[in-house]
């Protein structure tokens, strides 16, 4: 590849020098003509002022006049290097000429007409031996009357003659051009090789195709921009998630604001730091996004966003906070039912039939009561199932989880759904379990209340656990903050804060060490 780049660069440089040289040569030729024209005009004016001309042109003896005029004019011609100097009277007879046979002849040239009307001018004649620059100057006597014309001609060098005249300089220029062209091509080739990480063009093309196909095969939306806010990457999944009805390839090179006016990607260029796991609304779609600045050699050159549809992310979060709880509840209920069956079997074996029947009735009534309550007051099976699982788990842990029988949940606040509330309830109750886990007390209690009316939805979760200090309370909503040493913790309350902010609600925390904690979340219906 290096040799190809060098050859191409060398060819381009030499072509550039050739084109430049052609224009320069044309310029020099024009300059030569202008210079010769001025010189011819100056010589012609000098000759026209000679006293011999004014004296002898008006002399009736033509032969005597030419004997005096021609030698003087020829001497001036030799000194100034002119091709010819011709002196004519008003009858256009030649009084001087390098070719003596022309002396006495009458000129038939049409270029002389203006000169015999007292005009000074130059012209270029095209002949067999090349171009000739000629100057025409009228000869005036002492009374100001025209008595003749002086014509001075200079031969214009041809291109070949001009090149031959500067052949030494030309050869030096060509050699230096070749040297610097080769050096420039070599330097440029090395630079391009370094910039392309030593890859061949076909390897770069292959990598581009593979990169594009890889991005399109990913299950995450990917959008990247440069410092000029121009789109450099826009994969098919991004189009699908954000409902952009265009081919990804047609979006490359466009400004991000023209495609997605409400994007939050340009702010990463201003912040120059990554933002992870942030829920955003873009193009009327909710996504969970990670946005990261792109840095090359320590300098930010763009930004990239990787995101998923919020519903998929919420399902994953729900699995962590809800589905796992359901599985756990099944295990707890299985264990609980086994204990109850053992109790009933023992009573029957001892012959206490009435006590066994009474115990069975009590268990059924307790289960039916909580089940009926949840079905009637909590109008979402995901939330009611989660609360039922938490009640069963609390029993196994020796904790009494009370749900206020006046609680009611029939609708979700704006921008929120059951996925958000599974995360909300799941993390609040799990946080209460943590607060009671290592506490030694006679009765461990968690109280849950959901108060709903036309204007307000309020959720209250309290426990009588270890409580929190003011220092801990100041950081509980920070992403990744936890008082536990176990990795992977510290995200629950952060998710709660994100959900409350999205629903435009308020959250209040009341806690006192060794006395317990209360979380009050309030949403206002609009």
XYZ file of C-alpha atoms in Angstrom, residues 84-458:
375
model
C 14.778 45.510 -37.886
C 14.288 49.281 -37.803
C 12.538 50.725 -40.849
C 12.231 54.447 -41.584
C 9.531 55.498 -44.085
C 8.496 58.822 -45.542
C 4.919 59.842 -46.157
C 4.968 57.953 -49.473
C 5.873 54.786 -47.489
C 9.318 54.548 -49.104
C 11.873 52.733 -46.956
C 14.951 54.782 -45.986
C 16.507 52.030 -43.853
C 16.313 48.270 -43.556
C 18.690 45.419 -42.508
C 18.249 44.052 -46.037
C 19.605 46.747 -48.341
C 17.527 45.402 -51.212
C 14.423 46.568 -49.364
C 15.648 50.184 -49.269
C 13.614 52.300 -51.659
C 10.737 49.837 -51.736
C 7.219 51.003 -50.830
C 5.637 49.194 -47.875
C 2.183 47.706 -48.427
C 1.529 46.775 -44.796
C -1.927 47.652 -43.521
C -0.610 48.020 -39.958
C 0.971 51.345 -40.969
C -2.261 53.233 -41.569
C -2.745 54.399 -37.982
C 0.942 55.401 -37.715
C 0.545 57.781 -40.677
C -2.301 59.382 -38.720
C 0.126 60.399 -35.905
C -0.643 57.395 -33.648
C 1.869 55.596 -31.396
C 1.183 51.863 -30.903
C 2.507 48.323 -30.905
C 1.256 45.132 -32.555
C 2.176 41.485 -32.920
C 2.670 40.012 -36.335
C 2.496 36.263 -36.933
C 4.919 35.114 -39.591
C 6.688 32.036 -40.857
C 9.578 32.578 -38.466
C 7.439 33.140 -35.421
C 5.825 36.125 -33.751
C 7.195 39.637 -34.121
C 6.504 42.550 -31.763
C 6.420 45.826 -33.681
C 6.281 49.441 -32.557
C 5.005 52.273 -34.765
C 5.995 55.889 -34.047
C 5.348 58.921 -36.328
C 8.259 61.242 -37.261
C 7.415 64.917 -36.708
C 9.438 67.904 -38.011
C 10.253 71.000 -36.017
C 6.966 72.631 -37.085
C 4.966 69.666 -35.687
C 4.091 68.227 -39.080
C 4.376 64.497 -39.706
C 7.057 63.643 -42.245
C 7.352 59.867 -41.845
C 7.099 56.726 -39.615
C 9.579 54.586 -37.689
C 8.853 50.837 -37.372
C 10.884 48.756 -34.905
C 10.530 45.000 -34.789
C 11.664 42.485 -32.185
C 11.493 38.750 -32.665
C 9.591 36.862 -29.914
C 11.346 33.774 -28.630
C 9.507 30.512 -29.257
C 8.754 28.148 -26.379
C 11.681 25.955 -27.378
C 14.018 28.942 -27.611
C 12.801 30.259 -24.258
C 13.347 26.869 -22.610
C 16.779 26.614 -24.173
C 17.676 30.042 -22.835
C 16.911 28.943 -19.304
C 17.882 25.298 -19.628
C 20.234 25.377 -16.621
C 17.621 26.907 -14.342
C 14.982 24.598 -15.819
C 17.031 21.472 -15.144
C 17.659 22.574 -11.562
C 13.941 23.225 -11.092
C 12.983 19.816 -12.519
C 15.526 17.975 -10.380
C 14.434 19.813 -7.239
C 10.763 19.160 -8.112
C 11.399 15.444 -8.567
C 13.384 15.297 -5.332
C 10.801 17.108 -3.246
C 7.938 15.249 -4.938
C 9.538 11.921 -4.052
C 10.292 13.126 -0.528
C 6.746 14.474 -0.088
C 5.210 11.269 -1.440
C 7.356 9.192 0.901
C 6.511 11.358 3.922
C 2.812 11.416 3.068
C 2.790 7.649 2.570
C 4.355 7.078 5.999
C 1.928 9.508 7.603
C -1.112 7.890 5.996
C 0.183 4.447 6.927
C 0.502 5.579 10.543
C -2.927 7.211 10.531
C -4.485 3.994 9.204
C -2.685 1.863 11.802
C -0.711 0.078 9.105
C -3.844 -1.293 7.431
C -4.285 -1.782 3.723
C -7.247 -0.056 1.981
C -9.053 -3.362 1.413
C -8.576 -4.208 5.091
C -10.084 -0.860 6.091
C -13.036 -1.448 3.754
C -13.515 -4.917 5.225
C -13.392 -3.544 8.776
C -15.969 -0.858 7.895
C -18.372 -3.459 6.493
C -17.824 -5.768 9.483
C -18.320 -2.868 11.916
C -21.577 -1.846 10.243
C -22.922 -5.391 10.233
C -21.847 -5.909 13.851
C -23.672 -2.775 14.990
C -26.780 -3.797 13.051
C -26.709 -7.272 14.608
C -26.645 -5.924 18.167
C -29.805 -5.899 20.302
C -28.986 -2.418 21.608
C -29.520 0.859 19.807
C -26.239 2.628 19.051
C -25.859 6.244 17.930
C -22.534 8.082 17.676
C -21.723 11.674 16.728
C -18.538 13.672 16.211
C -17.615 17.094 17.593
C -19.597 18.763 14.814
C -22.766 16.891 15.946
C -22.655 14.853 12.725
C -23.959 11.280 12.927
C -21.218 8.687 12.396
C -23.078 5.561 13.610
C -26.820 4.832 13.586
C -27.669 1.134 13.655
C -30.906 -0.608 12.688
C -31.912 -1.305 16.296
C -31.735 2.437 17.065
C -34.119 3.102 14.168
C -36.447 0.384 15.453
C -36.475 1.525 19.094
C -36.921 5.225 18.277
C -39.240 4.618 15.301
C -37.025 6.446 12.825
C -38.525 5.496 9.469
C -35.334 5.711 7.430
C -32.504 3.443 6.411
C -29.556 3.779 8.847
C -27.129 4.338 5.968
C -29.041 7.463 4.875
C -28.617 9.032 8.321
C -24.811 8.910 8.349
C -23.411 12.395 7.779
C -26.549 14.235 8.881
C -26.757 16.505 11.928
C -28.158 14.706 14.976
C -30.536 17.618 15.697
C -32.104 17.218 12.241
C -32.865 13.541 12.888
C -33.645 13.601 16.644
C -34.277 17.170 17.885
C -34.785 16.052 21.503
C -31.660 13.898 21.761
C -29.488 14.274 24.856
C -26.306 13.043 23.203
C -24.677 16.467 22.512
C -24.599 17.263 26.245
C -21.957 14.535 26.689
C -19.606 16.649 24.553
C -20.157 19.544 26.963
C -19.900 17.473 30.155
C -16.999 15.383 28.807
C -17.896 12.528 31.138
C -20.068 9.396 30.826
C -23.622 9.044 32.137
C -24.778 5.483 32.814
C -28.201 3.880 33.304
C -30.203 7.044 32.720
C -33.822 6.851 31.599
C -34.599 9.317 28.786
C -37.513 10.287 26.578
C -36.400 10.639 22.967
C -38.742 10.961 20.009
C -41.679 10.127 22.334
C -40.019 6.865 23.375
C -38.688 5.894 26.780
C -35.217 4.348 26.743
C -32.556 3.321 29.242
C -29.320 4.848 28.028
C -25.572 4.804 28.592
C -23.825 7.815 27.002
C -20.043 7.934 26.797
C -17.583 10.447 25.286
C -15.265 9.072 22.574
C -11.654 9.966 23.264
C -8.614 9.605 20.992
C -5.192 10.379 22.448
C -6.826 12.014 25.445
C -8.981 14.354 23.346
C -12.758 14.054 23.069
C -13.678 13.617 19.401
C -17.318 12.600 19.740
C -19.901 10.758 21.828
C -21.729 7.433 21.617
C -25.055 6.357 23.113
C -25.995 2.729 23.748
C -29.599 2.189 24.792
C -32.411 -0.303 25.135
C -36.137 0.027 25.024
C -37.315 0.944 28.514
C -39.848 -1.891 28.557
C -37.105 -4.495 28.124
C -34.980 -2.908 30.826
C -37.929 -2.640 33.179
C -38.699 -6.285 32.614
C -35.181 -7.170 33.641
C -35.464 -4.974 36.725
C -38.832 -6.484 37.476
C -37.274 -9.915 37.307
C -34.741 -8.891 39.924
C -37.296 -7.300 42.252
C -40.502 -9.150 41.433
C -40.108 -12.488 39.668
C -37.380 -13.624 42.028
C -39.674 -12.679 44.879
C -42.450 -14.792 43.360
C -40.143 -17.800 43.180
C -39.040 -17.136 46.711
C -42.688 -16.896 47.799
C -43.447 -20.299 46.285
C -40.602 -21.802 48.241
C -41.794 -20.092 51.446
C -45.387 -21.148 50.895
C -44.317 -24.737 50.223
C -42.384 -24.758 53.467
C -45.262 -23.078 55.287
C -47.859 -25.507 53.934
C -45.711 -28.466 54.906
C -45.587 -27.182 58.481
C -49.342 -26.669 58.511
C -49.937 -30.156 57.085
C -47.659 -31.615 59.754
C -49.646 -29.750 62.406
C -52.957 -31.043 61.049
C -51.585 -34.582 60.728
C -50.336 -34.501 64.339
C -53.701 -33.327 65.659
C -55.478 -36.079 63.732
C -53.104 -38.761 64.993
C -53.724 -37.589 68.564
C -57.468 -37.806 67.960
C -58.069 -34.028 68.236
C -60.347 -33.879 65.244
C -62.176 -30.725 66.233
C -58.912 -28.863 66.866
C -57.604 -30.018 63.468
C -60.760 -28.794 61.726
C -60.608 -25.485 63.579
C -56.947 -24.991 62.684
C -57.661 -25.794 59.024
C -60.542 -23.326 58.954
C -58.380 -20.623 60.526
C -55.596 -21.122 57.989
C -58.065 -20.977 55.105
C -59.716 -17.833 56.426
C -56.380 -16.078 56.875
C -55.285 -16.964 53.343
C -58.651 -16.041 51.828
C -58.729 -12.757 53.727
C -55.380 -11.470 52.481
C -55.983 -12.831 48.963
C -59.427 -11.248 48.705
C -58.106 -7.990 50.102
C -55.308 -7.790 47.549
C -57.614 -8.728 44.667
C -60.215 -6.147 45.648
C -58.014 -3.202 46.665
C -54.921 -3.636 44.484
C -56.085 -3.595 40.870
C -52.915 -4.978 39.377
C -52.004 -8.636 39.677
C -48.269 -7.924 39.453
C -48.351 -5.650 42.500
C -50.710 -7.872 44.484
C -48.606 -10.938 43.665
C -45.466 -9.118 44.801
C -47.072 -8.050 48.111
C -48.362 -11.585 48.751
C -44.883 -12.998 48.190
C -43.373 -10.446 50.545
C -45.901 -11.336 53.252
C -44.994 -15.024 53.004
C -41.274 -14.266 53.032
C -41.692 -11.988 56.052
C -43.352 -14.815 58.008
C -40.431 -17.102 57.294
C -38.017 -14.426 58.535
C -39.995 -13.827 61.721
C -41.204 -10.433 60.524
C -44.800 -9.234 60.550
C -45.570 -7.422 57.304
C -48.781 -5.451 57.740
C -50.691 -3.964 54.827
C -53.143 -1.255 55.783
C -56.610 -2.616 55.017
C -57.654 0.856 53.809
C -55.013 0.741 51.124
C -56.126 1.083 47.537
C -54.356 1.217 44.153
C -56.421 1.501 40.970
C -54.330 3.642 38.621
C -50.713 4.634 38.106
C -49.406 8.213 37.945
C -48.464 9.830 34.634
C -45.369 8.340 32.939
C -45.363 5.295 35.276
C -46.646 1.732 34.901
C -46.720 -1.559 36.817
C -43.041 -2.196 35.981
C -42.109 0.950 37.901
C -44.322 0.035 40.871
C -42.920 -3.500 41.070
C -39.469 -1.921 41.400
C -40.807 0.684 43.845
C -42.566 -1.700 46.259
C -39.979 -4.429 45.857
C -37.012 -2.220 46.767
C -38.792 -0.361 49.607
C -39.822 -3.623 51.311
C -36.447 -5.270 50.673
C -34.806 -2.233 52.232
C -37.034 -2.716 55.296
C -36.069 -6.416 55.461
C -32.393 -5.368 55.476
C -33.057 -2.936 58.296
C -34.595 -5.746 60.414
C -32.329 -8.617 59.444
C -29.648 -8.176 62.133
C -31.878 -6.582 64.755
C -32.577 -8.465 67.971
C -36.059 -7.520 69.159
C -39.222 -9.218 70.279
C -41.398 -8.060 67.383
C -40.193 -7.001 63.947
C -42.800 -5.054 61.994
C -43.045 -3.615 58.508
C -46.080 -1.508 57.710
C -47.207 -0.766 54.141
C -49.922 1.718 53.252
C -51.221 2.928 49.889
C -53.565 5.919 50.057
C -55.270 6.939 46.826
C -57.816 9.640 45.985
C -58.572 11.871 43.007
C -55.606 14.176 43.622
C -52.922 12.191 45.429
C -51.366 8.749 45.529
C -49.277 8.251 48.684
